[in-house]
mmCIF file of C-alpha atoms and ligand atoms in Angstrom:
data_model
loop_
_atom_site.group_PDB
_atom_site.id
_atom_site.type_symbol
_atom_site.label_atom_id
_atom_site.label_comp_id
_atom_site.label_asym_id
_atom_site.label_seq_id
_atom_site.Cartn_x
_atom_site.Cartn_y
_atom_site.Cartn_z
ATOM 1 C CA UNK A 166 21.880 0.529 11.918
ATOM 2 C CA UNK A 167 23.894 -2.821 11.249
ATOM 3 C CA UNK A 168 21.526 -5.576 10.213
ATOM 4 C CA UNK A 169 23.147 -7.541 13.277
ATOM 5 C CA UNK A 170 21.703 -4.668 15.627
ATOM 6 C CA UNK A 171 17.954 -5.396 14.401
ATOM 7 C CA UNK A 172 15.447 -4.979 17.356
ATOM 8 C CA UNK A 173 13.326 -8.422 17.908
ATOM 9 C CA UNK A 174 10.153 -7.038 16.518
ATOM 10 C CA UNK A 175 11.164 -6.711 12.822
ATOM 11 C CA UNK A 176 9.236 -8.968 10.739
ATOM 12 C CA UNK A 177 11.570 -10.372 9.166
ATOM 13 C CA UNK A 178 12.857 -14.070 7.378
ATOM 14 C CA UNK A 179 16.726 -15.135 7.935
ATOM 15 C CA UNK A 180 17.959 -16.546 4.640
ATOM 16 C CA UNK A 181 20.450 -19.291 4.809
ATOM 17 C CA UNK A 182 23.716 -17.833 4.982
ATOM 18 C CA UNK A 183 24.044 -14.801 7.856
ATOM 19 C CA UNK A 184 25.604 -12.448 4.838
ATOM 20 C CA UNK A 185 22.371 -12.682 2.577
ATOM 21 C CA UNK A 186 19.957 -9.842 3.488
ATOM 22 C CA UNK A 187 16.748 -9.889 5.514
ATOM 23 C CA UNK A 188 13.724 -10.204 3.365
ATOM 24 C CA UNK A 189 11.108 -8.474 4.739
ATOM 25 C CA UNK A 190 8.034 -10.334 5.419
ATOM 26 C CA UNK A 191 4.936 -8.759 3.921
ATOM 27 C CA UNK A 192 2.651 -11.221 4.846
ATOM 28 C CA UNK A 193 3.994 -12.140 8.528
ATOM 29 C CA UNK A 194 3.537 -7.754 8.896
ATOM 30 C CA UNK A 195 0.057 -8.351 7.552
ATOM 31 C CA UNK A 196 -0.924 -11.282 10.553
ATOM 32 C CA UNK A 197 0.653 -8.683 12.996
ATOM 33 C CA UNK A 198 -1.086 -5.687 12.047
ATOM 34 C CA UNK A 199 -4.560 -7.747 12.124
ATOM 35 C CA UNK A 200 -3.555 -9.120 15.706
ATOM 36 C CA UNK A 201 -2.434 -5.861 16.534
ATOM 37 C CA UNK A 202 -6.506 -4.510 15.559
ATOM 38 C CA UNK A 203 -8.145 -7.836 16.616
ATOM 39 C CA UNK A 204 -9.612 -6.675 20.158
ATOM 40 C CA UNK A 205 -10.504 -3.321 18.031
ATOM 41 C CA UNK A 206 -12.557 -5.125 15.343
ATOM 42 C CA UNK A 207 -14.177 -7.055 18.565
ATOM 43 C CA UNK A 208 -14.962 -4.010 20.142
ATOM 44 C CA UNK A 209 -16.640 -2.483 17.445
ATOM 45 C CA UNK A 210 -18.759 -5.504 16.888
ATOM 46 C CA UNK A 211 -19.741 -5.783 20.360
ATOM 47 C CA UNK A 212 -21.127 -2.279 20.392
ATOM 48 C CA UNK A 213 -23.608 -2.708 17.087
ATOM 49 C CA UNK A 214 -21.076 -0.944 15.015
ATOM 50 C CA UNK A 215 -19.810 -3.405 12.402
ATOM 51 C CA UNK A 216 -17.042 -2.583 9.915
ATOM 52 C CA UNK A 217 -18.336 -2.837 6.368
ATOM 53 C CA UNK A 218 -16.464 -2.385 3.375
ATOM 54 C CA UNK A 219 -18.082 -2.389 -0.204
ATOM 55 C CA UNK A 220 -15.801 -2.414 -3.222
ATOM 56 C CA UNK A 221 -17.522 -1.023 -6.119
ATOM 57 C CA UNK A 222 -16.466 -1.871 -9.615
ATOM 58 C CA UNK A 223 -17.613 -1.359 -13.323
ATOM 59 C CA UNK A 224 -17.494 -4.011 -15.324
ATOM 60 C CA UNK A 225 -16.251 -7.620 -15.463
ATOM 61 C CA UNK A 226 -12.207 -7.056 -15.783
ATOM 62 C CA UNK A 227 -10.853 -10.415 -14.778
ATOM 63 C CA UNK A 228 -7.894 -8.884 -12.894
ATOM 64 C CA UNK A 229 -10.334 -6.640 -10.963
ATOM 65 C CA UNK A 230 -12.076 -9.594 -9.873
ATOM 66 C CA UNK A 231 -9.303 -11.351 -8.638
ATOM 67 C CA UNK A 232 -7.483 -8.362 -6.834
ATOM 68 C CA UNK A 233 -10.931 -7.550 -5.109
ATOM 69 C CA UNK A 234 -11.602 -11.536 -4.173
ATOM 70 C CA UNK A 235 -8.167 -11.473 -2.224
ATOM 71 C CA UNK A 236 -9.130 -8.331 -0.681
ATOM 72 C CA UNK A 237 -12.067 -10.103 0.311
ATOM 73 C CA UNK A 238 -10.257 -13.088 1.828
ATOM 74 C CA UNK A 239 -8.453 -10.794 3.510
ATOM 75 C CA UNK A 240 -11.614 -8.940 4.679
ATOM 76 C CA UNK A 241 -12.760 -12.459 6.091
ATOM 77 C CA UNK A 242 -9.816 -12.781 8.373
ATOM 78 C CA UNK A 243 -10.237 -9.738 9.711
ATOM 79 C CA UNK A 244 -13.794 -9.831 10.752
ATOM 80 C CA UNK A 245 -14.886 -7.665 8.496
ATOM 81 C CA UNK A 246 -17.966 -7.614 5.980
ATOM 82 C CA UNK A 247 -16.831 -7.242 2.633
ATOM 83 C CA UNK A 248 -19.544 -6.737 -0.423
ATOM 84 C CA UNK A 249 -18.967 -6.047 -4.133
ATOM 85 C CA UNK A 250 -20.934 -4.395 -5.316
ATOM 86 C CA UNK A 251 -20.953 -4.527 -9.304
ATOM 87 C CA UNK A 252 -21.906 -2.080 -12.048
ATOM 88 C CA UNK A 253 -22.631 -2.739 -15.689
ATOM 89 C CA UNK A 254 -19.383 -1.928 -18.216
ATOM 90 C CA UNK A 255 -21.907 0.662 -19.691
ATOM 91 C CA UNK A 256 -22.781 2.736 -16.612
ATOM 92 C CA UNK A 257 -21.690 5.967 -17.433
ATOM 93 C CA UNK A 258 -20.009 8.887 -14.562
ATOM 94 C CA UNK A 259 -23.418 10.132 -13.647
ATOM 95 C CA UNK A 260 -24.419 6.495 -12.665
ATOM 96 C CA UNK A 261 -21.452 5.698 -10.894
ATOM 97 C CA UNK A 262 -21.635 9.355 -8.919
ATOM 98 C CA UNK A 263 -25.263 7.898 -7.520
ATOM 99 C CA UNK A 264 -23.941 4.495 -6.816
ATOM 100 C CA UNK A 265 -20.978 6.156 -4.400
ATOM 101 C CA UNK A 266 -23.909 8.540 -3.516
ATOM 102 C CA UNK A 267 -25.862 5.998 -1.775
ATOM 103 C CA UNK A 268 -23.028 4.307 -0.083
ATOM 104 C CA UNK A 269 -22.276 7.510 1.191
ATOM 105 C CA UNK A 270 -25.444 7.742 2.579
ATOM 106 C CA UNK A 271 -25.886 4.328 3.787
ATOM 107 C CA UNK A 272 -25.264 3.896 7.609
ATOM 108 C CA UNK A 273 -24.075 0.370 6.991
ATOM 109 C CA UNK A 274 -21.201 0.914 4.861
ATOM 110 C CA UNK A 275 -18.206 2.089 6.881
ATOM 111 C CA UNK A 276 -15.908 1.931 4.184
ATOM 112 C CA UNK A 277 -15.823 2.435 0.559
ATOM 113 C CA UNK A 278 -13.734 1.786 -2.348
ATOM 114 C CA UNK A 279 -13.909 2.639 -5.662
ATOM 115 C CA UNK A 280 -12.190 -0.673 -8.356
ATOM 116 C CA UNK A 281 -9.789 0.654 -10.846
ATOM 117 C CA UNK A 282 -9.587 0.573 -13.807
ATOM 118 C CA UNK A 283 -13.029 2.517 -14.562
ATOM 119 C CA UNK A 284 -14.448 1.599 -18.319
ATOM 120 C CA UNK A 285 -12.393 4.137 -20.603
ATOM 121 C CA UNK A 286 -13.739 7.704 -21.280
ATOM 122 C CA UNK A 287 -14.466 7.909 -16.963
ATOM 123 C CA UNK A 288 -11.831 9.601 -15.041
ATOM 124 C CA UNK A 289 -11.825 8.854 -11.309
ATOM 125 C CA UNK A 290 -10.324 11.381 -9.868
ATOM 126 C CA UNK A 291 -14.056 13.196 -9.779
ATOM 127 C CA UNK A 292 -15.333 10.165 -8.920
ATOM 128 C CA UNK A 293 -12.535 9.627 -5.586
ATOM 129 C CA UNK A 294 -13.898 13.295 -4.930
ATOM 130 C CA UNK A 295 -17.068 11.643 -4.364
ATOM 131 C CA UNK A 296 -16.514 9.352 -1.691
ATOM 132 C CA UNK A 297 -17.376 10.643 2.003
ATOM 133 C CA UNK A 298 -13.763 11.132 3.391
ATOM 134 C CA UNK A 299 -14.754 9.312 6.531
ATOM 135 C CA UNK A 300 -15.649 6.164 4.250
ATOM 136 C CA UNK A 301 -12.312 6.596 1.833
ATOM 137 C CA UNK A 302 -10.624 3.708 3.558
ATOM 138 C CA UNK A 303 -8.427 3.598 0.637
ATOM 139 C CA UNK A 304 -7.249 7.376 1.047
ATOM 140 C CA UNK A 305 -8.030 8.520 -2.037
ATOM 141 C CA UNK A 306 -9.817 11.362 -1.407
ATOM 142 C CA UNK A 307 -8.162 15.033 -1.660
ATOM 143 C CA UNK A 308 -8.979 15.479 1.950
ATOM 144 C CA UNK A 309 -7.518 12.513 2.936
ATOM 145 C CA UNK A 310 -3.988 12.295 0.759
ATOM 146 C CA UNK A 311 -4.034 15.816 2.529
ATOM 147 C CA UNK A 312 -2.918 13.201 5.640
ATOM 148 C CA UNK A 313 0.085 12.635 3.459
ATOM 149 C CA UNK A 314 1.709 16.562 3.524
ATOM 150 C CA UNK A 315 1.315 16.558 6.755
ATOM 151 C CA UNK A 316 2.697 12.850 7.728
ATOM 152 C CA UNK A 317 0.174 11.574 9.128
ATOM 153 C CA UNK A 318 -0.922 8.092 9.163
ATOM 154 C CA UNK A 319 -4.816 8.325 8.927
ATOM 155 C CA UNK A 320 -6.710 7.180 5.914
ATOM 156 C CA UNK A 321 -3.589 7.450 3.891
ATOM 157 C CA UNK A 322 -3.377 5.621 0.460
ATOM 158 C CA UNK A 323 -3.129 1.729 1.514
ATOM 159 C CA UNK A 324 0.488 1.366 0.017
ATOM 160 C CA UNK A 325 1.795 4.400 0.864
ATOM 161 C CA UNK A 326 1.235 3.293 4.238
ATOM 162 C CA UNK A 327 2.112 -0.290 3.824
ATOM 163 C CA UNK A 328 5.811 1.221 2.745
ATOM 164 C CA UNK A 329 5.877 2.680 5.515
ATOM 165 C CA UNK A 330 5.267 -0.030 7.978
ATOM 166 C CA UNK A 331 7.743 -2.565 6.243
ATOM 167 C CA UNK A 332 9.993 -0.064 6.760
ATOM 168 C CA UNK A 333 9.590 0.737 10.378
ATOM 169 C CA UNK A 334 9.348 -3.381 10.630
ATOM 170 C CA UNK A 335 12.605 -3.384 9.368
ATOM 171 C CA UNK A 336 14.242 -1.378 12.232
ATOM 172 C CA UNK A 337 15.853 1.395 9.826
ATOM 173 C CA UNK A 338 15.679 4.738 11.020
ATOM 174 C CA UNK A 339 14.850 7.102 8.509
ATOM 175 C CA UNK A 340 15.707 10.005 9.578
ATOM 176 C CA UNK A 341 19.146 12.024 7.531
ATOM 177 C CA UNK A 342 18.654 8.549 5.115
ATOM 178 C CA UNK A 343 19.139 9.195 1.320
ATOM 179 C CA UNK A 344 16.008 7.557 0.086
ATOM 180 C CA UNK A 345 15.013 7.789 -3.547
ATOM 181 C CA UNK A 346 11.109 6.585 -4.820
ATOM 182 C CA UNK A 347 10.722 5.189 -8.428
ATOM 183 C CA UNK A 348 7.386 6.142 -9.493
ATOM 184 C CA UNK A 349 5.187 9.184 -9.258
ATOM 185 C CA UNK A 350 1.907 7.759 -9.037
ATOM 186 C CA UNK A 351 -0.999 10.029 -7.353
ATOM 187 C CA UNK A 352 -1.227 6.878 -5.123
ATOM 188 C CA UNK A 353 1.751 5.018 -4.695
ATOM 189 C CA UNK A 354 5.115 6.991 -5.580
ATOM 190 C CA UNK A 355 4.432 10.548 -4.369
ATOM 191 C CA UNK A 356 2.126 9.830 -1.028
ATOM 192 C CA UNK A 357 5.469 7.361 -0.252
ATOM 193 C CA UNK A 358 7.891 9.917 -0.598
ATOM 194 C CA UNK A 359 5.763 12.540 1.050
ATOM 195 C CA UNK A 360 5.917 10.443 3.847
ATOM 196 C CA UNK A 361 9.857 9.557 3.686
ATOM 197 C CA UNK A 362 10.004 13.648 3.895
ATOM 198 C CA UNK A 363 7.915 13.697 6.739
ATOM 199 C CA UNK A 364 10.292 11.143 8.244
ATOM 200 C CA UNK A 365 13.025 13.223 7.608
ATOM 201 C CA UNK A 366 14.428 11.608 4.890
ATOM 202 C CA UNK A 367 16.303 13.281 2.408
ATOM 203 C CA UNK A 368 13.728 12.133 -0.888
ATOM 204 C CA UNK A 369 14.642 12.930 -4.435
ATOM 205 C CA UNK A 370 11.579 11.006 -6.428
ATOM 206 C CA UNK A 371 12.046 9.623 -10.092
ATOM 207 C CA UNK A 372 9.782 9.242 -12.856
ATOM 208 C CA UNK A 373 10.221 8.571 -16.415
ATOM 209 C CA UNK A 374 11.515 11.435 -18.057
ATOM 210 C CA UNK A 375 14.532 11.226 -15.100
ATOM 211 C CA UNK A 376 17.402 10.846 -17.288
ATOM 212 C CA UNK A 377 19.708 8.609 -15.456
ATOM 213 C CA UNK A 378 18.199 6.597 -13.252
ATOM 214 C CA UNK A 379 20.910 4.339 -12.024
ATOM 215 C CA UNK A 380 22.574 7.860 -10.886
ATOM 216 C CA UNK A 381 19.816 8.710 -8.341
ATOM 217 C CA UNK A 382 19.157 5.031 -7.446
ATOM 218 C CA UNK A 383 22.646 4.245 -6.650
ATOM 219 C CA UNK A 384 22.657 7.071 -3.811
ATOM 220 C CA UNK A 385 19.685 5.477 -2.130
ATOM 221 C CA UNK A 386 19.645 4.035 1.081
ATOM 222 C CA UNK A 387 16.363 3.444 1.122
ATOM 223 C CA UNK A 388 14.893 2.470 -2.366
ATOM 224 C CA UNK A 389 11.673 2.085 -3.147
ATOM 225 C CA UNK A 390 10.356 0.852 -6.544
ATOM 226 C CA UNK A 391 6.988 1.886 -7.999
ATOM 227 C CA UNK A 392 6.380 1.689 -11.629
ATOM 228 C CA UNK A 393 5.163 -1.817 -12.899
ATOM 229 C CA UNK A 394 8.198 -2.955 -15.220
ATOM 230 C CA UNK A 395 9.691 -5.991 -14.352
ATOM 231 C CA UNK A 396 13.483 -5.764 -14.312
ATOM 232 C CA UNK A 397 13.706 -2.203 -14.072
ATOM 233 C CA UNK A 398 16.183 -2.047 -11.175
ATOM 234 C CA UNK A 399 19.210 -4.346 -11.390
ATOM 235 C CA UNK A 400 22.247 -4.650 -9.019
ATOM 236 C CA UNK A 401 24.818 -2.210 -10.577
ATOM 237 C CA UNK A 402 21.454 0.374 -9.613
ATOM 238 C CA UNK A 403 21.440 -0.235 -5.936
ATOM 239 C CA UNK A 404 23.848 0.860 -3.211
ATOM 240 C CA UNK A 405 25.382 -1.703 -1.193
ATOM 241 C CA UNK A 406 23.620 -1.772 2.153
ATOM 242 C CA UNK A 407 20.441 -0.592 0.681
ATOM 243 C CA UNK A 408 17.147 -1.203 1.488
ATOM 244 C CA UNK A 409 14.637 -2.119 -0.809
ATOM 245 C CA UNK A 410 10.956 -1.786 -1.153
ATOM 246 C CA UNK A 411 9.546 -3.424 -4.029
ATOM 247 C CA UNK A 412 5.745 -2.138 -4.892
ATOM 248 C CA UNK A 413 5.896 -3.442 -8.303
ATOM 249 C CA UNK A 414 3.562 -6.588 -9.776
ATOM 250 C CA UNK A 415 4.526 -7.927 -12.892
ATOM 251 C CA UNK A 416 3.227 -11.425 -14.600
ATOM 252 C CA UNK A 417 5.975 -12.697 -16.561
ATOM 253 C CA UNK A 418 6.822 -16.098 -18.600
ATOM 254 C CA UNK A 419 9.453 -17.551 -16.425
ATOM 255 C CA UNK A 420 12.223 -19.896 -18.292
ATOM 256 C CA UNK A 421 9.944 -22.678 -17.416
ATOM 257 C CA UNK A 422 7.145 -21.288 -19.269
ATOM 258 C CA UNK A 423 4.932 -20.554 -16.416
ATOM 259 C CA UNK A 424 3.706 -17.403 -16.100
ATOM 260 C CA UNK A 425 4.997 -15.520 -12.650
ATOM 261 C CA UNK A 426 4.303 -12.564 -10.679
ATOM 262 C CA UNK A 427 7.593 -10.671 -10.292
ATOM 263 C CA UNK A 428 8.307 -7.102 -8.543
ATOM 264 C CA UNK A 429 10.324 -4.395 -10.419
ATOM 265 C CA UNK A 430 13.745 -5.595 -9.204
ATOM 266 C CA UNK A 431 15.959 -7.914 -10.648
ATOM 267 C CA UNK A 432 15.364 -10.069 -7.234
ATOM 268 C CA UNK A 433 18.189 -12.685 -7.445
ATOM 269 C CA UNK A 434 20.575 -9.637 -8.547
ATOM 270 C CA UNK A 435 19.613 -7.222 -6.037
ATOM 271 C CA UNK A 436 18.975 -9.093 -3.004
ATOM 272 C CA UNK A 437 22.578 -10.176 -2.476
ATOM 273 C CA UNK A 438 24.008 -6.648 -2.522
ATOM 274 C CA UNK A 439 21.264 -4.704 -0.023
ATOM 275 C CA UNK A 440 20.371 -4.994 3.425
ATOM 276 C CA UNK A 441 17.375 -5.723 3.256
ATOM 277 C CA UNK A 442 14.358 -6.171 0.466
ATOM 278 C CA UNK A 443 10.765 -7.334 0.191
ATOM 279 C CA UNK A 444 9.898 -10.252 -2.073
ATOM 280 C CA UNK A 445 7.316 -10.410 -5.027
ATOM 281 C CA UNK A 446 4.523 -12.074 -4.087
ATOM 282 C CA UNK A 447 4.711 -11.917 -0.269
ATOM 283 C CA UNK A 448 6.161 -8.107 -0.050
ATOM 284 C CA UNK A 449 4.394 -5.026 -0.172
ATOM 285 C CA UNK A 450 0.685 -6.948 -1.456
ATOM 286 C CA UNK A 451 -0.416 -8.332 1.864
ATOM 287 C CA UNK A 452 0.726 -5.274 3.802
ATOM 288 C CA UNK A 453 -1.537 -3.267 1.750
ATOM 289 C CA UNK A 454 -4.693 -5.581 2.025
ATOM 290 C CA UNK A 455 -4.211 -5.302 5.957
ATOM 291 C CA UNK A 456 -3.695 -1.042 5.682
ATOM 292 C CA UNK A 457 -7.199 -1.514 3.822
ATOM 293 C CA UNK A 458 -8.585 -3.304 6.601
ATOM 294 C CA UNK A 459 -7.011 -0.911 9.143
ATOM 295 C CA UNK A 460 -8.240 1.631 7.362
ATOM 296 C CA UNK A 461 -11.884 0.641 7.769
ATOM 297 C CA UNK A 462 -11.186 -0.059 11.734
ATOM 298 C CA UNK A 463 -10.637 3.477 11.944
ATOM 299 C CA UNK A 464 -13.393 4.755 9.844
ATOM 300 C CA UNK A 465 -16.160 2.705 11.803
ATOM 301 C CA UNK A 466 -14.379 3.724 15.014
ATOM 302 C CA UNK A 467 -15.175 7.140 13.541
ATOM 303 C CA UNK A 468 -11.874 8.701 13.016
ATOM 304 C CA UNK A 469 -12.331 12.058 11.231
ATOM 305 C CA UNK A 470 -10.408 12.760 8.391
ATOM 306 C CA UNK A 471 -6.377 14.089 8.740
ATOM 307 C CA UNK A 472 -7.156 13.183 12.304
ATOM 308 C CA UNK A 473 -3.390 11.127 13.752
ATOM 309 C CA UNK A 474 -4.204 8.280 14.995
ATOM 310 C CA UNK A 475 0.068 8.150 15.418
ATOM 311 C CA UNK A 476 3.600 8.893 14.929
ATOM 312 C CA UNK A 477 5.893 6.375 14.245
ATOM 313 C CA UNK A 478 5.548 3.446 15.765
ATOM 314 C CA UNK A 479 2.974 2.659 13.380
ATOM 315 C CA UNK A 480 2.314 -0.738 14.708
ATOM 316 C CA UNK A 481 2.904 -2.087 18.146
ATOM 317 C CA UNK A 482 6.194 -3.827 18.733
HETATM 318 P P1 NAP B 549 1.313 3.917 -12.344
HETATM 319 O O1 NAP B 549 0.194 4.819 -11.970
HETATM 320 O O2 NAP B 549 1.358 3.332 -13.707
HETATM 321 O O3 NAP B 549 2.659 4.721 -12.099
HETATM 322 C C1 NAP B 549 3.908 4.230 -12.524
HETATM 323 C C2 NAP B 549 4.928 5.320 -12.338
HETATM 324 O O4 NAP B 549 6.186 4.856 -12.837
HETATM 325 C C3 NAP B 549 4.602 6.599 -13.067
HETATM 326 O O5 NAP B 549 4.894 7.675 -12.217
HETATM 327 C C4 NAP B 549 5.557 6.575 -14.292
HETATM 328 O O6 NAP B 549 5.944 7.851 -14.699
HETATM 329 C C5 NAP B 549 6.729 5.874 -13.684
HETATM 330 N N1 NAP B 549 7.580 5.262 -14.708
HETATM 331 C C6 NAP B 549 7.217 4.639 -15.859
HETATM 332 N N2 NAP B 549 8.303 4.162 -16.513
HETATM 333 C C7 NAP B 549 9.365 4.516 -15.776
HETATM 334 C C8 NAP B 549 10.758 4.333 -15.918
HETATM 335 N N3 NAP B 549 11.269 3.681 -16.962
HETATM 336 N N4 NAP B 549 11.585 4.829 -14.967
HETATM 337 C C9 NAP B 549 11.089 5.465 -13.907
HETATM 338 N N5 NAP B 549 9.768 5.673 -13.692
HETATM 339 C C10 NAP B 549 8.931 5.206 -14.615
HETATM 340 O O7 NAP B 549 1.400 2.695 -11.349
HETATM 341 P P2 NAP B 549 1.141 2.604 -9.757
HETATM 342 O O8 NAP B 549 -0.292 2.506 -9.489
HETATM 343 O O9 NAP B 549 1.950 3.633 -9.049
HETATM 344 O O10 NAP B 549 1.771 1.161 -9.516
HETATM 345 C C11 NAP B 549 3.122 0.895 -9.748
HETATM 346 C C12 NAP B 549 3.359 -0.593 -9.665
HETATM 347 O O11 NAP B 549 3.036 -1.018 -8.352
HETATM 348 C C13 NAP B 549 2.501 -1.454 -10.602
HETATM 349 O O12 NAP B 549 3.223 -2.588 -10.979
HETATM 350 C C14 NAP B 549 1.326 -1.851 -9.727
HETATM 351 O O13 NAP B 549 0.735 -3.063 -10.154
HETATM 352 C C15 NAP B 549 2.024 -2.014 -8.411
HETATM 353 N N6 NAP B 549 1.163 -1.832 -7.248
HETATM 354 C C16 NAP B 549 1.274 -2.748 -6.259
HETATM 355 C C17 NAP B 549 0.507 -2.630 -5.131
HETATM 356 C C18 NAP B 549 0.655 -3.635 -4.037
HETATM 357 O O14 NAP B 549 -0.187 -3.705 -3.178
HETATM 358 N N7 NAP B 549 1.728 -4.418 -4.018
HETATM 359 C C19 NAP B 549 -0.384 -1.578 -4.996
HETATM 360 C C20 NAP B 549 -0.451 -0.621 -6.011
HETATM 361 C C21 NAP B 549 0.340 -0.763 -7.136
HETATM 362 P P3 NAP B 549 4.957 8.766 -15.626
HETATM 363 O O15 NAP B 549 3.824 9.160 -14.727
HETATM 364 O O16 NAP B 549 5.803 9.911 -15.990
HETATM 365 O O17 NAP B 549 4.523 7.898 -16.745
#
């Protein structure tokens, strides 16, 4: 589709000149998507059944605590109670496992997610097993990245899904497209290009031990980026006409001095030769805080697990 040809509803920001690309507006998405839920939220509230979301978290990590506080902003937007819940640094697996236990079990919480990174020694994939997979608003749970084999778009992993939606936002159609995912992650790069496939997309997905990059990436008309290294994808790595999803968060010293967050693209080198590409800050981030919130809509509506709550559209135009 020629960038000219856009449908109205893509959430998107028109640089200066018409030949730059469309940046696609993660956080303008995110204000839809909540609008898009608002009488649902209202509904639920109105009949006794309040969403409620507890993050639970070991220890004091700094970072932890200021990922979960924007969740939490987010959270207030929404309408929705958000709790964090804190354990010592010292709790060990067993104490965690009864802490997810009684959420579990607790008719108040509606949704549940586990902070990562867990104190070293504790692996969470037993611990995601926990969760009730009604409650795993942040898709985690085997039952629920299940959702992602068969495309799906219940409680999928929050930015899987948020891909996704900045994708259909843009107006691409995915179907025949070459896309290529950077990153294998359990809960970024593999549920993403699961769900390309499902799309139809023809998906090759890279990883570290991929021995030239730049030869997969440059076939991609749909790129997405996953792997937390700032500078990783430049603009002889992109195919002209590309479009590019950029999951990566990186704090940098900028030339200034200041420290920065920055994706995994070289943004000023890329952005002139693709179609289209999501900023860092202000891409993929906000998009996935309102999939979290989404997801706990549909777990306090009730929604069981791999149940589709819908194709593509995701989100209404
Ligand atoms: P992760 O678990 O560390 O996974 C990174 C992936 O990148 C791994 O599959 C790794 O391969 C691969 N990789 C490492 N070096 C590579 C290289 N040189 N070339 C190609 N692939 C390489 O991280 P993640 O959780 O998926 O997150 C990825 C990035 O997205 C991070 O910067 C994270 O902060 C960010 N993130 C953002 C959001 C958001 O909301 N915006 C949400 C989640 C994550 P191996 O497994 O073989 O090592």
């Amino acid at each position: 589709m020629c960038i000219r040809d856009r449908p109205s509803a893509c959430y998107v920001i028109r640089m200066e000149t018409p030949d730059q690309p469309l940046q696609l507006d993660g956080r303008a998405l995110a204000t839809r998507i909540r609008d898009d839920y608002a009488p649902r939220v209202a509904a639920l509230r109105e009949s006794g059944r309040r969403p409620r979301l507890v993050a639970l978290r070991v220890g004091e990590d700094a970072a932890t605590k200021a990922y979960l506080r924007g969740q939490q902003r987010g959270a207030e937007k929404w309408g929705i109670e958000y709790d964090i819940q804190t354990l010592p640094a010292s709790t060990n697996e067993r104490g965690i496992r009864k802490a997810i236990r009684a959420l579990n079990a607790d008719p108040e919480v509606t949704g549940i997610m586990l902070a990562l990174p867990l104190p070293a020694g504790i692996g969470a994939r037993a611990l995601q097993r926990e969760i009730d997979p009604h409650k795993d608003v942040e898709g985690v749970h085997p039952e629920n990245l299940g959702g992602c084999l068969y495309g799906r778009y219940g409680l999928l992993p929050c930015t899987a899904l948020a891909v996704m939606a900045l994708l259909e936002s843009s107006g691409i159609e995915l179907q025949g497209k070459q896309a290529v995912v950077v990153g294998h992650s359990e809960i970024v790069g593999k549920p993403v290009a699961l769900l390309l496939l499902a799309q139809d997309a023809t998906t090759t997905v890279c990883h570290k031990f991929t021995g030239n990059l730049a030869e997969h990436t440059r076939t991609a008309d749909v790129l997405v980026v996953a792997v937390g290294k700032a500078g990783l994808i430049t603009a002889d790595m992109v195919k002209p006409g590309a479009y590019v999803v950029d999951v990566g968060i990186n704090a940098v010293t900028g030339d200034d001095g200041k420290h920065k967050i920055v994706g995994d693209t070289d943004y000023d080198g890329v952005a002139p030769v693709c179609a289209a590409i999501t900023p860092v800050p202000g891409g993929v981030g906000p998009v996935t805080v309102a999939i979290l919130m989404r997801n706990t809509v549909l777990a306090t509506e009730g929604m069981p697990p791999l149940d589709d709550p819908g194709q593509l559209p995701l989100f209404t135009a």
